[in-house]
Rosetta silent file (secondary structure, phi, psi, omega in degrees, C-alpha in Angstrom):
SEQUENCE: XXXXXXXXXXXXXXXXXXXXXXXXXXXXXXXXXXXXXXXXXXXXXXXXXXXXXXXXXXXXXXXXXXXXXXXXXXXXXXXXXXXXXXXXXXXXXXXXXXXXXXXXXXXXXXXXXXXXXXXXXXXXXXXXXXXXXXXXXXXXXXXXXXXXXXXXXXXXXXXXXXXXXXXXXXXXXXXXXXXXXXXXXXXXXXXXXXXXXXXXXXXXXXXXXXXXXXXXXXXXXXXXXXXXXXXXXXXXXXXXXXXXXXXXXXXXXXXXXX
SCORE:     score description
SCORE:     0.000 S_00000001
   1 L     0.000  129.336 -173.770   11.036  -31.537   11.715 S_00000001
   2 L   -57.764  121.810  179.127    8.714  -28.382   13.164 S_00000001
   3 L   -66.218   99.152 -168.450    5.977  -27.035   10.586 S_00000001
   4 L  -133.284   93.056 -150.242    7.345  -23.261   10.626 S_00000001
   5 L   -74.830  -19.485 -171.035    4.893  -22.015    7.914 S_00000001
   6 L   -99.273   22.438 -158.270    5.764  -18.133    8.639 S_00000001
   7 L  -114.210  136.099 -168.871    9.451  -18.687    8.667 S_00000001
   8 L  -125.093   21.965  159.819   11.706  -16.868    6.032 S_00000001
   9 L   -77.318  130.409 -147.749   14.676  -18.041    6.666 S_00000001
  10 L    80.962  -10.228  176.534   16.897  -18.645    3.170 S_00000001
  11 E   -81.019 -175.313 -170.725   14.534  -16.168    1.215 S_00000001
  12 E  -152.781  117.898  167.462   15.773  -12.966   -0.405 S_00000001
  13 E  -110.440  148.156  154.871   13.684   -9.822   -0.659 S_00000001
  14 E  -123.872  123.810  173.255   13.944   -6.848   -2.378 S_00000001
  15 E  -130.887  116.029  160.913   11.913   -4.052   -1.420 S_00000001
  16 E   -91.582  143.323 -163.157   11.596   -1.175   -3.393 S_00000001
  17 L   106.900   11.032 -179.367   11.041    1.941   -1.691 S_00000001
  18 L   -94.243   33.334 -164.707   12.430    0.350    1.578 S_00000001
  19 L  -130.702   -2.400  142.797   14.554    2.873    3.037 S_00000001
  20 L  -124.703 -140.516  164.745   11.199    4.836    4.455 S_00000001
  21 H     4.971 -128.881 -165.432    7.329    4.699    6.037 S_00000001
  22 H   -51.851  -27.297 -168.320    5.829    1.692    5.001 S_00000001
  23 H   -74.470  -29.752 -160.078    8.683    0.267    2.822 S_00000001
  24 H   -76.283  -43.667  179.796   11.087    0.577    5.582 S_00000001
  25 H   -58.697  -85.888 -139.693    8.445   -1.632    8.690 S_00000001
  26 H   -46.327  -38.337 -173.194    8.135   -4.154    5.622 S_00000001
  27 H   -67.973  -34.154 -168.431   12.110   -4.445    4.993 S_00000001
  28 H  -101.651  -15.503  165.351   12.582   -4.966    8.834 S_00000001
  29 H   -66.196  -39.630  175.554    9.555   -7.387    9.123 S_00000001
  30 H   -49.256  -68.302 -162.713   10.868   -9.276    6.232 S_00000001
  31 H   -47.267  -43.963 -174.646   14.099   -9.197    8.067 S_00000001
  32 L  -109.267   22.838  141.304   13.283  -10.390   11.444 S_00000001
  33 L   -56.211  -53.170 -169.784   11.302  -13.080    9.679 S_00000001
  34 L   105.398   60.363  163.695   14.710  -14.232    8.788 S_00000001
  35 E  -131.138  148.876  174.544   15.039  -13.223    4.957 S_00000001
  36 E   -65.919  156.116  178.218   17.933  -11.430    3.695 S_00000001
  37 E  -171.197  129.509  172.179   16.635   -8.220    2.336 S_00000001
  38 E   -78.927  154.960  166.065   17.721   -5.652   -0.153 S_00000001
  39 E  -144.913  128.295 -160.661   15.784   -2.001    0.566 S_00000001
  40 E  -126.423 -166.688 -147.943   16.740   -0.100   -2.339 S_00000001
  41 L   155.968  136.149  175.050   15.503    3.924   -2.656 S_00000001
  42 L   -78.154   12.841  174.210   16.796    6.474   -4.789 S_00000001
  43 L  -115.999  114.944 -158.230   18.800    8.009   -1.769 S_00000001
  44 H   -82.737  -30.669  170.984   22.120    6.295   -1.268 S_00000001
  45 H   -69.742  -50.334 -153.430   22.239    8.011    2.512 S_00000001
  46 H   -77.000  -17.831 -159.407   18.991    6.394    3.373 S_00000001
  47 H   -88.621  -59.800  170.587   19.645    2.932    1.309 S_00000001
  48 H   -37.178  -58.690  178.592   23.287    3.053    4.021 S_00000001
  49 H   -36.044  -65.791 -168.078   20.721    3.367    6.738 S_00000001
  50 H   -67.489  -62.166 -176.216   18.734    0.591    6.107 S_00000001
  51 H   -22.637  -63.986  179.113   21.241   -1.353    5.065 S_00000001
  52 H   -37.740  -60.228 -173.687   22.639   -0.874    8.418 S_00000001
  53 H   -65.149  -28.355 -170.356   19.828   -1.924   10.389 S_00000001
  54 H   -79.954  -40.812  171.512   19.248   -4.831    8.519 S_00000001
  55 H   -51.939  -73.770  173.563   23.066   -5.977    9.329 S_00000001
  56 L   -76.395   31.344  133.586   21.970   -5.573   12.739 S_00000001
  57 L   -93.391    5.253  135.425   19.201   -7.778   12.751 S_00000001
  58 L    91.514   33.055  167.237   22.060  -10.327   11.709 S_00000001
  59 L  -123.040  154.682 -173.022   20.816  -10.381    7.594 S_00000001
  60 L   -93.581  133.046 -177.119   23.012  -10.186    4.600 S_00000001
  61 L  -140.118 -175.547  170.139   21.662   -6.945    2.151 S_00000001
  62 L  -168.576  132.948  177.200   23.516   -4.983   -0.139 S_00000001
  63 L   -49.658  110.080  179.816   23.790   -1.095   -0.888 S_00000001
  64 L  -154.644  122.289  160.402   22.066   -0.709   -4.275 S_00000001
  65 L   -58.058 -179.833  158.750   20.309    2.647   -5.175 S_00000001
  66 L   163.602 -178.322  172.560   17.423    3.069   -8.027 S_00000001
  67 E  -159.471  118.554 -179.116   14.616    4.605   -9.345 S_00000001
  68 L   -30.759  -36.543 -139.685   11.295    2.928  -10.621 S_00000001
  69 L  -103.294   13.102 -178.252   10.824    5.270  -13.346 S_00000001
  70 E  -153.063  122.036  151.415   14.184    3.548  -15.391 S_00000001
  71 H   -23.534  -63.631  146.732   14.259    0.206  -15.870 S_00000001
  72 H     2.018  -71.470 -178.915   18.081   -0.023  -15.736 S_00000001
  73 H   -74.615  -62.353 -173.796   18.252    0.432  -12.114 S_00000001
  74 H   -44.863  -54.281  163.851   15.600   -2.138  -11.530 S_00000001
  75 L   -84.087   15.712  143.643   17.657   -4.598  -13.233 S_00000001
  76 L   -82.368   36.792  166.882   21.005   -3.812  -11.851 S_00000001
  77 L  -116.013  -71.532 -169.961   19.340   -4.362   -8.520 S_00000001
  78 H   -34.147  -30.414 -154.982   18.069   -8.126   -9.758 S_00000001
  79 H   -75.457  -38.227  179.974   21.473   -8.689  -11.204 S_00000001
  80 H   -77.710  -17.776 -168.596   23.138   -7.720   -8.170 S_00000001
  81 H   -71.366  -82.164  175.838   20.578   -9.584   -6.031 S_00000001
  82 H   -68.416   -7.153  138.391   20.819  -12.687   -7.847 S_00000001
  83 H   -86.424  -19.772  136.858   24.726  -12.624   -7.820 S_00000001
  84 H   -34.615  -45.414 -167.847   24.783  -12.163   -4.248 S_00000001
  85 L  -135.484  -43.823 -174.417   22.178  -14.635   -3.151 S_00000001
  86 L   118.282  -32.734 -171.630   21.680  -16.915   -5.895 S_00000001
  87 L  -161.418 -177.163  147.918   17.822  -15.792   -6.404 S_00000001
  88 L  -152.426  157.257 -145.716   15.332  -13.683   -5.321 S_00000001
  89 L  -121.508  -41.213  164.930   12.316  -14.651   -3.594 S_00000001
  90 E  -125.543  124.412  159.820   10.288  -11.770   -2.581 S_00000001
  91 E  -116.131  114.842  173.528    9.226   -8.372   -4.305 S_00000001
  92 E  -101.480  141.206  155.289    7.623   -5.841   -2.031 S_00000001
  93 E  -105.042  104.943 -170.801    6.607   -2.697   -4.406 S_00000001
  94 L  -126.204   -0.929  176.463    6.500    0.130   -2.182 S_00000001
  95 L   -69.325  166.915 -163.231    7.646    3.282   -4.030 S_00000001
  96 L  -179.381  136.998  167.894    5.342    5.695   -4.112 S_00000001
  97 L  -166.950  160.863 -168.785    4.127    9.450   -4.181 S_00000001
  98 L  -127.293  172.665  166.182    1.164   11.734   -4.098 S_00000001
  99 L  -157.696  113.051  179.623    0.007   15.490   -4.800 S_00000001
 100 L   -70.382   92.302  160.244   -2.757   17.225   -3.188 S_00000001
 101 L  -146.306  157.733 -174.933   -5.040   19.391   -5.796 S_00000001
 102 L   -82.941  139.566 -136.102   -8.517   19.600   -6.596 S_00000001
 103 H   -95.709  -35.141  174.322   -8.492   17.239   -9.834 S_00000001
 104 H   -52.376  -13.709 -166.284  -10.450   20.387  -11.944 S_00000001
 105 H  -121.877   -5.112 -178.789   -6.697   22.603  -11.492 S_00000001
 106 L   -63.158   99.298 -164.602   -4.730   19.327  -11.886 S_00000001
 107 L   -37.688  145.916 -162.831   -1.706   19.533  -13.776 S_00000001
 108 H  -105.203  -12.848  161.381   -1.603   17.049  -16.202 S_00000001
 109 H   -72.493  -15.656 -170.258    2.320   16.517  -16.275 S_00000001
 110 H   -78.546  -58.621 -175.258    1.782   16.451  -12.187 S_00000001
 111 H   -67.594  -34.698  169.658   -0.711   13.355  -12.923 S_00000001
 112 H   -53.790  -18.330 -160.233    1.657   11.692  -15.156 S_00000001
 113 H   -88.986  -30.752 -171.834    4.707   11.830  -12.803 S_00000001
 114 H   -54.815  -83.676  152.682    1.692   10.550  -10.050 S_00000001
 115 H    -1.769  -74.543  173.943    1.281    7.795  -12.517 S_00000001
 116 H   -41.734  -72.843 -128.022    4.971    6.797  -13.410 S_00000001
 117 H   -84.865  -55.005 -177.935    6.229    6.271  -10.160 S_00000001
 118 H   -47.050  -50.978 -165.447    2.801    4.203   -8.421 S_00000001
 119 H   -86.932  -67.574 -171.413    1.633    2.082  -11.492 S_00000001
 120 H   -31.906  -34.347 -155.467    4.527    1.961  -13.861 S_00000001
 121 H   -84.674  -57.413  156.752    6.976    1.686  -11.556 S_00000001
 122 H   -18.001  -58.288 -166.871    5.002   -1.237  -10.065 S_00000001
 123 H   -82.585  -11.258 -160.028    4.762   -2.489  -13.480 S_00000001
 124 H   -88.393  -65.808 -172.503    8.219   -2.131  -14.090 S_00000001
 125 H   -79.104  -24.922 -175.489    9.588   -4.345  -11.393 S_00000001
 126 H   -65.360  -53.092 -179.168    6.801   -6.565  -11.429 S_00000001
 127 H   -75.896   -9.685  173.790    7.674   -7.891  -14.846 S_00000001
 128 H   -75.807  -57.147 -177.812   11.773   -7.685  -14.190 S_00000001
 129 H   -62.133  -24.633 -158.718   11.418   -9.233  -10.778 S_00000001
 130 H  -132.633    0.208  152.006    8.345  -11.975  -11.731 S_00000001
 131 H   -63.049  -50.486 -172.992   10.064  -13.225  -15.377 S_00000001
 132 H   -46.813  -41.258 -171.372   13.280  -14.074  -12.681 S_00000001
 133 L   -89.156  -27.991  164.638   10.535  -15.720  -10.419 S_00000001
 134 L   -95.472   -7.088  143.696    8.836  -17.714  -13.059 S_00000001
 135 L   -52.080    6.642 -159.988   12.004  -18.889  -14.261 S_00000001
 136 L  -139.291  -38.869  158.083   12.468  -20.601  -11.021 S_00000001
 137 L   115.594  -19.141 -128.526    8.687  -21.449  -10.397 S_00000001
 138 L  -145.002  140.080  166.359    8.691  -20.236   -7.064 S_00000001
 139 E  -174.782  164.743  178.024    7.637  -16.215   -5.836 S_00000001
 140 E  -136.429  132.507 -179.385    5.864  -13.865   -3.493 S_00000001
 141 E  -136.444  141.881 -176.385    5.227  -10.315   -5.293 S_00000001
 142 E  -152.394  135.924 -161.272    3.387   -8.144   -2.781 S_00000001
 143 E  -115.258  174.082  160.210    2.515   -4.416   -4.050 S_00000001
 144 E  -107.334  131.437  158.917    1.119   -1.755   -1.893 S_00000001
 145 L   -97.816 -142.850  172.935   -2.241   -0.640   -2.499 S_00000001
 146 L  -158.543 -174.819  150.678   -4.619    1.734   -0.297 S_00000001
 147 H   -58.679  -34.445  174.207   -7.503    3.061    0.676 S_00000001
 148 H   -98.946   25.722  139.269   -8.365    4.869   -2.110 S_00000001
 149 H   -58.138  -45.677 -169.286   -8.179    1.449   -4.141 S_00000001
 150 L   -80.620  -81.794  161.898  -11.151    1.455   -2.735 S_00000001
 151 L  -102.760  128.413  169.188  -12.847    4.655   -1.694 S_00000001
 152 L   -42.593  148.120  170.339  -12.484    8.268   -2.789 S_00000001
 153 L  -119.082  163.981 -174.009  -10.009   10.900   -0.933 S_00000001
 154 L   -96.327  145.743  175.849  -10.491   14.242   -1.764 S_00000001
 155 L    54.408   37.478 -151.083   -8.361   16.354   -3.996 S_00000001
 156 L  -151.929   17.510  173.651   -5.839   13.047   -4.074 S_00000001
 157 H   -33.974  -89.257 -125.212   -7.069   11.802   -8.194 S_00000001
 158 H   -80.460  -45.073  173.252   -4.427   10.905   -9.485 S_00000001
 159 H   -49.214  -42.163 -170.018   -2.692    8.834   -6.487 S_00000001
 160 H   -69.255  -58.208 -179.848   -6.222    7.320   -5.928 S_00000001
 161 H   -39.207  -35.944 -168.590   -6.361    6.171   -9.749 S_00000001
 162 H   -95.957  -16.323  142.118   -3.221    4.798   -9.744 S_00000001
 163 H   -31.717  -56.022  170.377   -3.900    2.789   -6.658 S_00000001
 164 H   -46.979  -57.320 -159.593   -7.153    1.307   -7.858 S_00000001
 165 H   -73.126  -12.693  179.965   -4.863    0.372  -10.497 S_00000001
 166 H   -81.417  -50.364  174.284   -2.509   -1.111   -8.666 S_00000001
 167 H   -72.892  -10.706  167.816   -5.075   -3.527   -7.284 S_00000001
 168 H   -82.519  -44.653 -164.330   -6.630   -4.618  -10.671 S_00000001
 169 H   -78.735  -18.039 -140.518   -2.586   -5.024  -11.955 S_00000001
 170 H  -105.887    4.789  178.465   -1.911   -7.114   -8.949 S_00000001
 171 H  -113.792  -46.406  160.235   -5.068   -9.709   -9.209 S_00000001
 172 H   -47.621  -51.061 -173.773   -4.183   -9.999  -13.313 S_00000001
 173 H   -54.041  -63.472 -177.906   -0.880  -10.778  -12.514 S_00000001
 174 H   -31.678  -34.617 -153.904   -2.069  -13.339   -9.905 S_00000001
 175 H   -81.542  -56.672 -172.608   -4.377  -14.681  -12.288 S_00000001
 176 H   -56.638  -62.469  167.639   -1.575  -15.048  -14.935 S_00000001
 177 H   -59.461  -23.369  172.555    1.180  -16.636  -12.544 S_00000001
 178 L   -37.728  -22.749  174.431   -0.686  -18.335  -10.595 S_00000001
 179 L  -121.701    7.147  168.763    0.665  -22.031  -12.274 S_00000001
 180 L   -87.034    2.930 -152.481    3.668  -20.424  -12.739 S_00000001
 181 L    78.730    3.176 -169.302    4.488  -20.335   -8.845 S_00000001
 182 E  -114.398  112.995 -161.144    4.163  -16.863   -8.380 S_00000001
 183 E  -103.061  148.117 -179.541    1.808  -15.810   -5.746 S_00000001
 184 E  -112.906  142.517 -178.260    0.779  -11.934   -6.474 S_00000001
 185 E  -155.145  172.933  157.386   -0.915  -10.617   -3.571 S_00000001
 186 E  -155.417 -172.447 -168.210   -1.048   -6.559   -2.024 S_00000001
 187 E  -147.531  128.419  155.852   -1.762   -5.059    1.101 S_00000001
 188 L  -141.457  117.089 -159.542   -3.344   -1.897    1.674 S_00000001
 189 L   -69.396  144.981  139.342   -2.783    0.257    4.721 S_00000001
 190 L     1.741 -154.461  176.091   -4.795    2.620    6.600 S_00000001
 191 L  -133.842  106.307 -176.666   -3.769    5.657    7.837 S_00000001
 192 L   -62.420  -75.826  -36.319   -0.117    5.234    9.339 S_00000001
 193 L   -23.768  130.489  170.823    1.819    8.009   10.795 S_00000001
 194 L  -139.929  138.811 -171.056    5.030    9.094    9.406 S_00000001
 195 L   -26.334  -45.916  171.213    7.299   11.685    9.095 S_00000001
 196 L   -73.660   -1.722 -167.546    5.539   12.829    5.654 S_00000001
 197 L  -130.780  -25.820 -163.080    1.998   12.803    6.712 S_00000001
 198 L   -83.347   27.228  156.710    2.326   13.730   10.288 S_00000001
 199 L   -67.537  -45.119 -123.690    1.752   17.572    9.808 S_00000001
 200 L  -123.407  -51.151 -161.033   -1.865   16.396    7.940 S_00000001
 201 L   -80.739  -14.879 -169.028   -2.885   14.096   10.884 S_00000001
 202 L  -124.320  135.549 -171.998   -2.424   16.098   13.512 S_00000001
 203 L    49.563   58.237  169.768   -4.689   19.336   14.214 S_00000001
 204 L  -146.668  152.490 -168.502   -5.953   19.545   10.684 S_00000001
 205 L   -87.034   13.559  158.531   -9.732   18.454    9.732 S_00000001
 206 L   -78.857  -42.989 -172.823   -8.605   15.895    7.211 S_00000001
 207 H   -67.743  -33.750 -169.953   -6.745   14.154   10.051 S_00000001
 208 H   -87.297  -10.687  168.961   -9.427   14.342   12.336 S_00000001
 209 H   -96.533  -75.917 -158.465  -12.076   12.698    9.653 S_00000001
 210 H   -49.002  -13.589  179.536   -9.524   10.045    9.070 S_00000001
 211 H  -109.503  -19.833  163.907   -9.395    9.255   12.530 S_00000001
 212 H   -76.518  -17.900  164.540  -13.281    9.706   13.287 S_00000001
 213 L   -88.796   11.236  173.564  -13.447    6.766   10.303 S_00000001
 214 L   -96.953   89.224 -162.816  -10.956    4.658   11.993 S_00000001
 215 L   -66.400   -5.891  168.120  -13.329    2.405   14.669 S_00000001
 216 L   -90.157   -2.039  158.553  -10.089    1.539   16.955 S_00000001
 217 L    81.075   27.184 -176.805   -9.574    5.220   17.161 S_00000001
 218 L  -170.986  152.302  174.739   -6.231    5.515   16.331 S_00000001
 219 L   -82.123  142.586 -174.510   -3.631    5.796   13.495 S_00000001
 220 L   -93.800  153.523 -153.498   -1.588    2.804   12.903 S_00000001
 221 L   -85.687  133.621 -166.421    2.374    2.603   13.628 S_00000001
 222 L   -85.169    9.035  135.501    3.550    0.971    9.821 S_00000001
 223 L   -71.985    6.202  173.872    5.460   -2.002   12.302 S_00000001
 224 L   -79.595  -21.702  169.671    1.743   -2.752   12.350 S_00000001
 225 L   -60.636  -21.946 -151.391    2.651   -3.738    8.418 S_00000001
 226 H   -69.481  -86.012  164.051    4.951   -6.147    9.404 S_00000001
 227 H   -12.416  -61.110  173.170    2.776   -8.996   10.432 S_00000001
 228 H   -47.433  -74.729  164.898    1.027   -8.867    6.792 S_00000001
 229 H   -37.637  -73.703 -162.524    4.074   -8.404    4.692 S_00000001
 230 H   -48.531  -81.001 -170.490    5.603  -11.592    6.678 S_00000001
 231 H   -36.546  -69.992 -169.670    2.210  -13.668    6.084 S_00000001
 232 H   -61.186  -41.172 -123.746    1.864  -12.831    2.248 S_00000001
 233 H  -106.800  -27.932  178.443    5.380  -13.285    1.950 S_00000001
 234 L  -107.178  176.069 -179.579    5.726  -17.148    3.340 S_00000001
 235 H  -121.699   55.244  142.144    4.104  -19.946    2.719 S_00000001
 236 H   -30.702  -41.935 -179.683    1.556  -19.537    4.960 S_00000001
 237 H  -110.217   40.878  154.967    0.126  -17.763    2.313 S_00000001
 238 L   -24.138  -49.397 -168.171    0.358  -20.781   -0.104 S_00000001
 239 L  -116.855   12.906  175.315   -3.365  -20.570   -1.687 S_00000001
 240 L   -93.853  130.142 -176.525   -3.457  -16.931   -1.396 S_00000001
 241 L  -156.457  122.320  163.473   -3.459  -14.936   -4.785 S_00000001
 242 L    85.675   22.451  174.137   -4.932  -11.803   -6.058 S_00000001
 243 E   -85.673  150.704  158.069   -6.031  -10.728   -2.364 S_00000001
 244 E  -113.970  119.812 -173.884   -5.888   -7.277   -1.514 S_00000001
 245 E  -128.148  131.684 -172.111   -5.537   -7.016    2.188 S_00000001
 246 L   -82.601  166.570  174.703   -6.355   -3.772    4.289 S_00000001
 247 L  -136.513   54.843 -148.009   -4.646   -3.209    6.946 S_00000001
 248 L  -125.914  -32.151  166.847   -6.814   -0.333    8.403 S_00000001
 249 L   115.280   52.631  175.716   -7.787   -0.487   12.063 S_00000001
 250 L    66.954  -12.483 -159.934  -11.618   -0.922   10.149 S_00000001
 251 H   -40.930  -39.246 -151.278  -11.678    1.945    8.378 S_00000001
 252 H   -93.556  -20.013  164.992  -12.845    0.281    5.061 S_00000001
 253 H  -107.150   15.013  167.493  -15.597   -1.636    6.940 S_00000001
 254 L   -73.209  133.122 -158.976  -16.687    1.391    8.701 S_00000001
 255 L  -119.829 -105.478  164.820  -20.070    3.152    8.236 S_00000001
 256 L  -122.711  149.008 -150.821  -20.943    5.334   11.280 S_00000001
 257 L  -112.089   23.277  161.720  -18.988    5.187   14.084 S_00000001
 258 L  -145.538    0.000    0.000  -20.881    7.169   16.759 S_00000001
């Protein structure tokens, strides 16, 4: 029998936040991996969408709505998951939103909602989704971080906090699960294009700094996500725990690039 260390065939995913951008590459990488995959969203036309595509890539899903910020829905999605499938196997955390203000005028109900949906919401699923997975011994939890885990963006506080934070919950968790079977890992991309950003990237001087700090000199297509998501997800990534992995085209080891 054939070593086929990236192969996901028989897993189960859930990804929330997988019915756009980034969430959406990772649900169809997942997919054509060979894992079954839920991509849940709080918009029941887009969660039909995916669903759809995912059918046609020949995997079993299931139409399930939600919203990070209520618990509830996060566990009617396990419950329905694991009556469906039997388990679940993979958690991508991919919900997600920002607001653009200079952090001296920032509303402070604006940074809490900033807050909710990126950490909590994270934190939310992580512990619904990774008690189910250490009941069982066996898990892949893979969150999205960013760049500005790392390094400031301007006028972008509160998203940037709760990203750093996101990478700090996702190497405790690792640390904590780690003999439980539960590998915690997160990935954090670049600068993608997408429907939501690409008004920013293109003819504006934030886009044009994000792309003179990019040394391949180009924004990346989020099926560039795929490949990552897949990797962390199998067990390829056996001994891997508490990584954060960019995905940036260099950005994060760039200094100056002319």
């Amino acid at each position: 029998m054939s070593y086929a260390p990236f192969e996901l065939a028989g897993r189960v995913a859930v990804v929330f936040g997988g019915t756009s951008g980034v969430g959406r590459a990772i649900a169809h990488g997942l997919a054509d991996a060979g894992a079954d995959v839920v991509a849940t969203s709080r918009s029941g036309e887009r969660v039909e969408t995916v669903a759809a595509e995912l059918e046609g890539r020949g995997r079993r899903t299931l139409r399930m709505t939600s919203d990070v910020s209520r618990r509830d829905t996060i566990r009617a999605v396990l419950d329905a998951a694991v009556a469906e499938f039997g388990k679940v196997d993979i958690l991508v955390n991919s919900a997600g939103r920002t607001i653009r203000a200079p952090t001296v005028d920032f509303k402070e109900e604006e940074w809490a909602e900033v807050i909710e949906t990126n950490l909590t919401g994270t934190l939310r699923a992580c512990q619904i989704f990774g008690r189910h997975m250490l009941g069982r011994g066996y898990g892949r939890v893979i969150n999205i971080a960013s760049l500005s885990s790392f390094v400031a963006l301007a006028e972008v506080a509160a998203y940037s906090a709760s990203k750093a934070a996101v990478a700090s919950l996702t190497k405790s968790l690792a640390v904590e699960w780690a003999q439980g079977g539960v590998n915690v890992n997160a990935i954090a991309p670049g600068v993608f294009r997408t429907k939501m950003n690409e008004h920013l990237l293109d003819g504006t001087e934030r886009g044009r700094e994000f792309l003179l700090r990019t040394p391949m000199g180009r924004f990346g297509k989020v099926e560039e996500l795929a490949g990552a998501a897949v990797f962390l997800a199998s067990d390829a990534s056996s001994f891997v725990t508490g990584e954060i992995l960019a995905v940036d085209g260099g950005f994060l080891a760039s200094g100056v690039n002319t």
